[in-house]
mmCIF file of C-alpha atoms in Angstrom:
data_model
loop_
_atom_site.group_PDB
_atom_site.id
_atom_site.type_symbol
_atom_site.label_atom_id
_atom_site.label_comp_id
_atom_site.label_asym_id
_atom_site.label_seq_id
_atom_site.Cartn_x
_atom_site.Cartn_y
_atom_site.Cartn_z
ATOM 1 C CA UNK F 9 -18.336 -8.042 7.691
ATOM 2 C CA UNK F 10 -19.988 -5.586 5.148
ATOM 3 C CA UNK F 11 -21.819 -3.360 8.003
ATOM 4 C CA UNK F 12 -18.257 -3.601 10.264
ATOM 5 C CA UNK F 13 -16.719 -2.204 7.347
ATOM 6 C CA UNK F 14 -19.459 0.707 6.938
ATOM 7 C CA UNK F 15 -19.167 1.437 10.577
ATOM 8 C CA UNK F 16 -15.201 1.545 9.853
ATOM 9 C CA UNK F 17 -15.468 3.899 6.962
ATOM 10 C CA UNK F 18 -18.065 6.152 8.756
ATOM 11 C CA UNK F 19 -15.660 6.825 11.890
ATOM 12 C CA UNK F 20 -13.379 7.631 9.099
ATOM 13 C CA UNK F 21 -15.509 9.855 7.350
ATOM 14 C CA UNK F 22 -14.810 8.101 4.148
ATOM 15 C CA UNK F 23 -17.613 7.721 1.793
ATOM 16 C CA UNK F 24 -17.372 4.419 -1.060
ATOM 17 C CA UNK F 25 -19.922 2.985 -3.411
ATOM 18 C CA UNK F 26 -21.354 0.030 -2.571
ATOM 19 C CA UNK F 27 -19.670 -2.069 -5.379
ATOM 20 C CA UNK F 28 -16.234 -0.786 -3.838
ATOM 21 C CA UNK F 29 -17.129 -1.615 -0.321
ATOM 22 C CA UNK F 30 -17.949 -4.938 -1.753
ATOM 23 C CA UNK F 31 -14.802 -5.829 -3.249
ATOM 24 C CA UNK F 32 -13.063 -4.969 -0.065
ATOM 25 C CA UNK F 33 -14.873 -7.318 1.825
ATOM 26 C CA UNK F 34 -14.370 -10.008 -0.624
ATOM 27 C CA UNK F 35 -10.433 -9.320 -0.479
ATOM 28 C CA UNK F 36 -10.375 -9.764 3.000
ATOM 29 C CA UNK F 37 -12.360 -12.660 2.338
ATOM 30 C CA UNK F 38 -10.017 -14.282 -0.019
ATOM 31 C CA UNK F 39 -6.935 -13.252 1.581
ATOM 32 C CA UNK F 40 -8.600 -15.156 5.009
ATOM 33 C CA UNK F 41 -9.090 -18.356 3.293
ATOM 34 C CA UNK F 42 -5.850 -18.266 1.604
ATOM 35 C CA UNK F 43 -3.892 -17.584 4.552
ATOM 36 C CA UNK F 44 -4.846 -20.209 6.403
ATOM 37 C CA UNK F 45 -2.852 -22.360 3.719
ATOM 38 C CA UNK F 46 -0.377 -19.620 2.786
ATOM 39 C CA UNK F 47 0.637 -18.060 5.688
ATOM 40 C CA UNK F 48 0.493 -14.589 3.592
ATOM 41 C CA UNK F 49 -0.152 -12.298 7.090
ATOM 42 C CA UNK F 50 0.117 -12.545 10.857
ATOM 43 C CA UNK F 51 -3.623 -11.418 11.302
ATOM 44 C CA UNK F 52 -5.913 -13.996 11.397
ATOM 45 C CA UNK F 53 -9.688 -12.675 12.289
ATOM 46 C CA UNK F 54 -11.147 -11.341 9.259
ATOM 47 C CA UNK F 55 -12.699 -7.820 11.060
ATOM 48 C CA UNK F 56 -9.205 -7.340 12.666
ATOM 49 C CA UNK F 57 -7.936 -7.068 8.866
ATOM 50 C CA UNK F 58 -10.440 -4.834 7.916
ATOM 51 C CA UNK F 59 -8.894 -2.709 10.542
ATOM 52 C CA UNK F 60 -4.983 -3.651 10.109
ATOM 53 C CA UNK F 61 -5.109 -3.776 6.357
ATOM 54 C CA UNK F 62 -8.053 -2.229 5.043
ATOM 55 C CA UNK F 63 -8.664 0.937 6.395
ATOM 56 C CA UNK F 64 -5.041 1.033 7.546
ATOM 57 C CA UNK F 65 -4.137 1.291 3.574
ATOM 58 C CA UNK F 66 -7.086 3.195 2.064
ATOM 59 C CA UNK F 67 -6.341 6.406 4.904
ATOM 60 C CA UNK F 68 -3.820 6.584 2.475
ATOM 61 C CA UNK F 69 -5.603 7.324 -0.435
ATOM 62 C CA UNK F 70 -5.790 11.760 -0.562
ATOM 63 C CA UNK F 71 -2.581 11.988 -0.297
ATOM 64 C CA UNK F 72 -1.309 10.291 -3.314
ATOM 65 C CA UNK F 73 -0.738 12.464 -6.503
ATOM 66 C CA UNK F 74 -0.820 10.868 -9.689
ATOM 67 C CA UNK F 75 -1.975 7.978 -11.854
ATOM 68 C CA UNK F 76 0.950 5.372 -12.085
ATOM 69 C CA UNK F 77 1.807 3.649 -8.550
ATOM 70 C CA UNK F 78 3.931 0.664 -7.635
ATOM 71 C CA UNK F 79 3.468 -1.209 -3.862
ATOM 72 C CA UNK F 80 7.082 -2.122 -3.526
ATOM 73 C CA UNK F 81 7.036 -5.396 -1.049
ATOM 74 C CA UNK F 82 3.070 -6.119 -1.374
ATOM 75 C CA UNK F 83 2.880 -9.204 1.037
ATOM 76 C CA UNK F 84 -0.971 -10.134 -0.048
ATOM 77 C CA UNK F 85 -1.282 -6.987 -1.633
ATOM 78 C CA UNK F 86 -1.170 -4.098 0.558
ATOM 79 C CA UNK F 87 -1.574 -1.419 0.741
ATOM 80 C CA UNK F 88 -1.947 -2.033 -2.942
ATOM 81 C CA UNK F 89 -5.097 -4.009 -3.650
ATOM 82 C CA UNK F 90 -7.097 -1.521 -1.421
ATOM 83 C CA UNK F 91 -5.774 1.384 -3.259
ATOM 84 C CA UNK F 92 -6.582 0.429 -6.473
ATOM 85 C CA UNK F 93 -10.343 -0.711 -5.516
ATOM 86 C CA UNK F 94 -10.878 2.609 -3.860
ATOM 87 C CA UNK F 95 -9.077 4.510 -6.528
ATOM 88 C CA UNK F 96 -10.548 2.558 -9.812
ATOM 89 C CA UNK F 97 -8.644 5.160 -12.297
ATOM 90 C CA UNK F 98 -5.489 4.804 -10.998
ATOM 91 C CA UNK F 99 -2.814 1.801 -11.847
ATOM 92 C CA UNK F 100 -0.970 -0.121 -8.886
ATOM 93 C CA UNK F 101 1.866 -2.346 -10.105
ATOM 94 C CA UNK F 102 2.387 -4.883 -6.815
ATOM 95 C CA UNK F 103 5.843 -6.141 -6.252
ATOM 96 C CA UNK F 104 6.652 -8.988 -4.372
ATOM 97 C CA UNK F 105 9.755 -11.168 -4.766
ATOM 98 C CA UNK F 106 7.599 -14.677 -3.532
ATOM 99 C CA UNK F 107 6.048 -16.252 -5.706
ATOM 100 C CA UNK F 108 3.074 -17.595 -3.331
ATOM 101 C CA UNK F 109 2.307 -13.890 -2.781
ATOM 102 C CA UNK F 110 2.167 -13.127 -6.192
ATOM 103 C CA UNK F 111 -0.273 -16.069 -7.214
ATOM 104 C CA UNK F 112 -2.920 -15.076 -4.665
ATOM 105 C CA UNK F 113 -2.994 -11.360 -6.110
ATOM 106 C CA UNK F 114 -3.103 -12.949 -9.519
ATOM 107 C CA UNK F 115 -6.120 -14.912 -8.068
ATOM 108 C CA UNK F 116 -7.099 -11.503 -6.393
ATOM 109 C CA UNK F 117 -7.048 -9.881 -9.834
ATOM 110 C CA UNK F 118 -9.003 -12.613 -11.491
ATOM 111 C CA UNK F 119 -12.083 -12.628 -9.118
ATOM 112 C CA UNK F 120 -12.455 -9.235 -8.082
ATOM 113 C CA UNK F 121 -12.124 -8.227 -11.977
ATOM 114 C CA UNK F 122 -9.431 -5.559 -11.342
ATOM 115 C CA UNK F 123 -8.004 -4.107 -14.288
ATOM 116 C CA UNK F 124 -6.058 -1.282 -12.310
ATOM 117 C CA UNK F 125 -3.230 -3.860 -10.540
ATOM 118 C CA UNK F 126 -0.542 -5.787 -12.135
ATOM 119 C CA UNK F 127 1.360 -8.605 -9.910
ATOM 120 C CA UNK F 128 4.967 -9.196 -10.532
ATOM 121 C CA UNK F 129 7.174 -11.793 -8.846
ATOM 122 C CA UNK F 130 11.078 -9.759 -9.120
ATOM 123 C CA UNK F 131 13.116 -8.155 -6.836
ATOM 124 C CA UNK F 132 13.233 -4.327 -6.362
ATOM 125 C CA UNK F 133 16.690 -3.869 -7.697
ATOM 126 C CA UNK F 134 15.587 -5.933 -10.734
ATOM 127 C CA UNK F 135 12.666 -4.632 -11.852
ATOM 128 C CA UNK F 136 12.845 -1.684 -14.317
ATOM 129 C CA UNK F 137 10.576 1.444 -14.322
ATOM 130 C CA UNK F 138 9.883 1.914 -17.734
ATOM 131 C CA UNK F 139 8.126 4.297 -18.105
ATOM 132 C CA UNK F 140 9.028 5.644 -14.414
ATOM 133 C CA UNK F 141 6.254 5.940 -11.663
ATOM 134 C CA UNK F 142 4.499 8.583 -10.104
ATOM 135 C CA UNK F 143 4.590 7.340 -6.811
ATOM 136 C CA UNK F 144 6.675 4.730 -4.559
ATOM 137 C CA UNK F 145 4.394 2.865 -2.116
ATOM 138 C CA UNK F 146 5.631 0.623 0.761
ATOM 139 C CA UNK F 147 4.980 -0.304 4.401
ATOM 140 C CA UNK F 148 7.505 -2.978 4.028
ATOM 141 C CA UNK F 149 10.983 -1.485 4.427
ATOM 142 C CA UNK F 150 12.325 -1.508 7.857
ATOM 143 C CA UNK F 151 13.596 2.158 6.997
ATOM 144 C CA UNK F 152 13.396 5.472 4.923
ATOM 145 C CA UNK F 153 16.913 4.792 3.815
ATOM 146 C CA UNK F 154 16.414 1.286 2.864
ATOM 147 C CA UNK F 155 13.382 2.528 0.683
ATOM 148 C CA UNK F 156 15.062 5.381 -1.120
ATOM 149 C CA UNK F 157 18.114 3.905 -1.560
ATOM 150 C CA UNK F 158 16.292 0.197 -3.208
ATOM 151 C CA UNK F 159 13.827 2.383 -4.688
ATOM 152 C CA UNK F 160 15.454 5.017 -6.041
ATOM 153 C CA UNK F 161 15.355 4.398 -9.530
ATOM 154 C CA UNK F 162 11.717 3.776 -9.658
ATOM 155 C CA UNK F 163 9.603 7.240 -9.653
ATOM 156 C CA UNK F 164 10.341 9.651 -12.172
ATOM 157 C CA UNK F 165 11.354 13.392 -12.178
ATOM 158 C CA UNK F 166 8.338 14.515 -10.245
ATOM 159 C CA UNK F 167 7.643 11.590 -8.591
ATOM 160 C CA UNK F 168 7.402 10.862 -4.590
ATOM 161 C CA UNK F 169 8.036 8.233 -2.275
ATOM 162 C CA UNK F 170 4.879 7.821 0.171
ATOM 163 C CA UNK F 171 6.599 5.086 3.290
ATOM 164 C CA UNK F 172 3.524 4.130 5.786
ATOM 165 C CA UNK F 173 5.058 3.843 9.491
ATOM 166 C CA UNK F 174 3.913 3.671 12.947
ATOM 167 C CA UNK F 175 5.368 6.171 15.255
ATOM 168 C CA UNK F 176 7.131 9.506 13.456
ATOM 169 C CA UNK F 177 10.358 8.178 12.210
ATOM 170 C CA UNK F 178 12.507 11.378 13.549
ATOM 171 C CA UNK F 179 15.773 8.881 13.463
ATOM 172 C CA UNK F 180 15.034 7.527 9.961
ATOM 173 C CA UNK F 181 14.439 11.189 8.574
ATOM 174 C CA UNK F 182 17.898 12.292 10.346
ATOM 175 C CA UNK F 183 19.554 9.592 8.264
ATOM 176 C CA UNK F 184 18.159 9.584 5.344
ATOM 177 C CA UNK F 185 20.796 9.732 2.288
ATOM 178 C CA UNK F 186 22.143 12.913 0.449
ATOM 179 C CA UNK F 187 19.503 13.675 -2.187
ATOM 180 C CA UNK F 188 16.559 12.886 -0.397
ATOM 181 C CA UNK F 189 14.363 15.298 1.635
ATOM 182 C CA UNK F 190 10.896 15.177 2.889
ATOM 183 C CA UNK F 191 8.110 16.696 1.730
ATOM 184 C CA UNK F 192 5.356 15.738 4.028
ATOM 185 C CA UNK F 193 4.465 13.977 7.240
ATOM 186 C CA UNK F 194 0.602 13.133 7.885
ATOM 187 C CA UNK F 195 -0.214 11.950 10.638
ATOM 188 C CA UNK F 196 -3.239 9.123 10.023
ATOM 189 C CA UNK F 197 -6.330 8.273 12.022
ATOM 190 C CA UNK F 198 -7.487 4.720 11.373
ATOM 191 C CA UNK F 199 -10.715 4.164 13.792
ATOM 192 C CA UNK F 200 -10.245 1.134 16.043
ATOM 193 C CA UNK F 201 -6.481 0.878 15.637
ATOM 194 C CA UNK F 202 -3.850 1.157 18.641
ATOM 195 C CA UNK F 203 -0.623 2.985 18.301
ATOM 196 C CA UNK F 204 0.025 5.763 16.233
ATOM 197 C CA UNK F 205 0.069 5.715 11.932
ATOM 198 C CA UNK F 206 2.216 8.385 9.641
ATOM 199 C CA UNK F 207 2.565 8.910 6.288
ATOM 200 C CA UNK F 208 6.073 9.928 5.086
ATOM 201 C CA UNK F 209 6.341 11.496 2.153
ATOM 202 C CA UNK F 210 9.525 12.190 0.042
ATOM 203 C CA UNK F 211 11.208 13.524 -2.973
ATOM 204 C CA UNK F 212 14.574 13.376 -4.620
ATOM 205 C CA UNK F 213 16.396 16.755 -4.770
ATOM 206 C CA UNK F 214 17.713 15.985 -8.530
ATOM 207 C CA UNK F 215 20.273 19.141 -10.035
#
């Protein structure tokens, strides 16, 4: 799994340490064995995650500004766990509102030694941002307004919303909510992966 993930990363023209690389492999790893119990994703060959879920979160990774992250809606982690192994100085809070999710990235953090992630079971609406984050992460929300308007009290002044979607949401973006605009749309390349990736990007116009 270690040289599909170098051959992965070298289509990408990504460049990691070994030791990261490593910890990668052994999420997917873990996250295999555990789903086969937990149900925690609807991919179920290991190299097809390092595709789906791997590389499909790290692509992520130059466009984020800042030092203070929460994955709203982790699942197993993503694109969370992969962020904060490939960006080691960095903190990801993961949110989930199940509580099976949130003891396999507890499990995650334990083994892998990762200091940069904290799991919390709550819901989005419950859980307060104190202090505020510098960035919103999520590939969970069915759309940009559900994100902004659950999310909104989350980042702080200069903070941005970063929504991972398949095709460019032109619809979503038309309807997003007064006081929301976006800054950004990147368009992703993740080797080996059908269909079309995007990065969405947004900020709050606050007066």
């Amino acid at each position: 799994m270690l040289n599909t993930l170098t051959r992965l990363l070298d289509d990408a023209g990504i460049s990691l340490p070994e030791h990261q690389k490593a910890q990668l492999v052994a999420y997917v790893d873990m996250l295999n064995k555990w789903n086969k119990a937990y149900n925690l994703t609807s991919v179920r060959d290991p190299n097809e995650m390092l595709v789906r879920h791997i590389m499909d979160s790290i692509v992520v990774e130059p466009h984020l500004n800042g030092s203070r992250f929460i994955d709203v809606g982790t699942g197993p982690g993503l694109p969370g766990v992969p962020l904060a192994i490939v960006r080691p100085d960095s903190h990801f809070t993961l949110l989930d509102s199940l509580g099976k999710r949130v003891r396999f990235l507890r499990q995650v953090q334990h083994e892998l030694k990762l200091e940069n992630i904290t799991p919390v079971q709550s819901r989005v609406e419950a859980f307060p941002a104190e202090p505020p984050f510098d960035g919103v992460i999520s590939r969970a929300f069915a759309s940009l307004s559900d994100m902004v308007n659950w999310c909104h009290h989350l980042p702080g002044e200069q903070g941005r919303f970063y929504a991972l979607k398949g095709q460019r949401p032109d619809d979503e973006i038309t309807a997003l909510p007064a006081g929301f605009a976006v800054e950004e749309i990147v368009r992703l390349s993740v080797p080996r992966l059908d269909g079309e990736r995007h990065l969405v990007i947004l900020k709050a116009n606050r007066t």
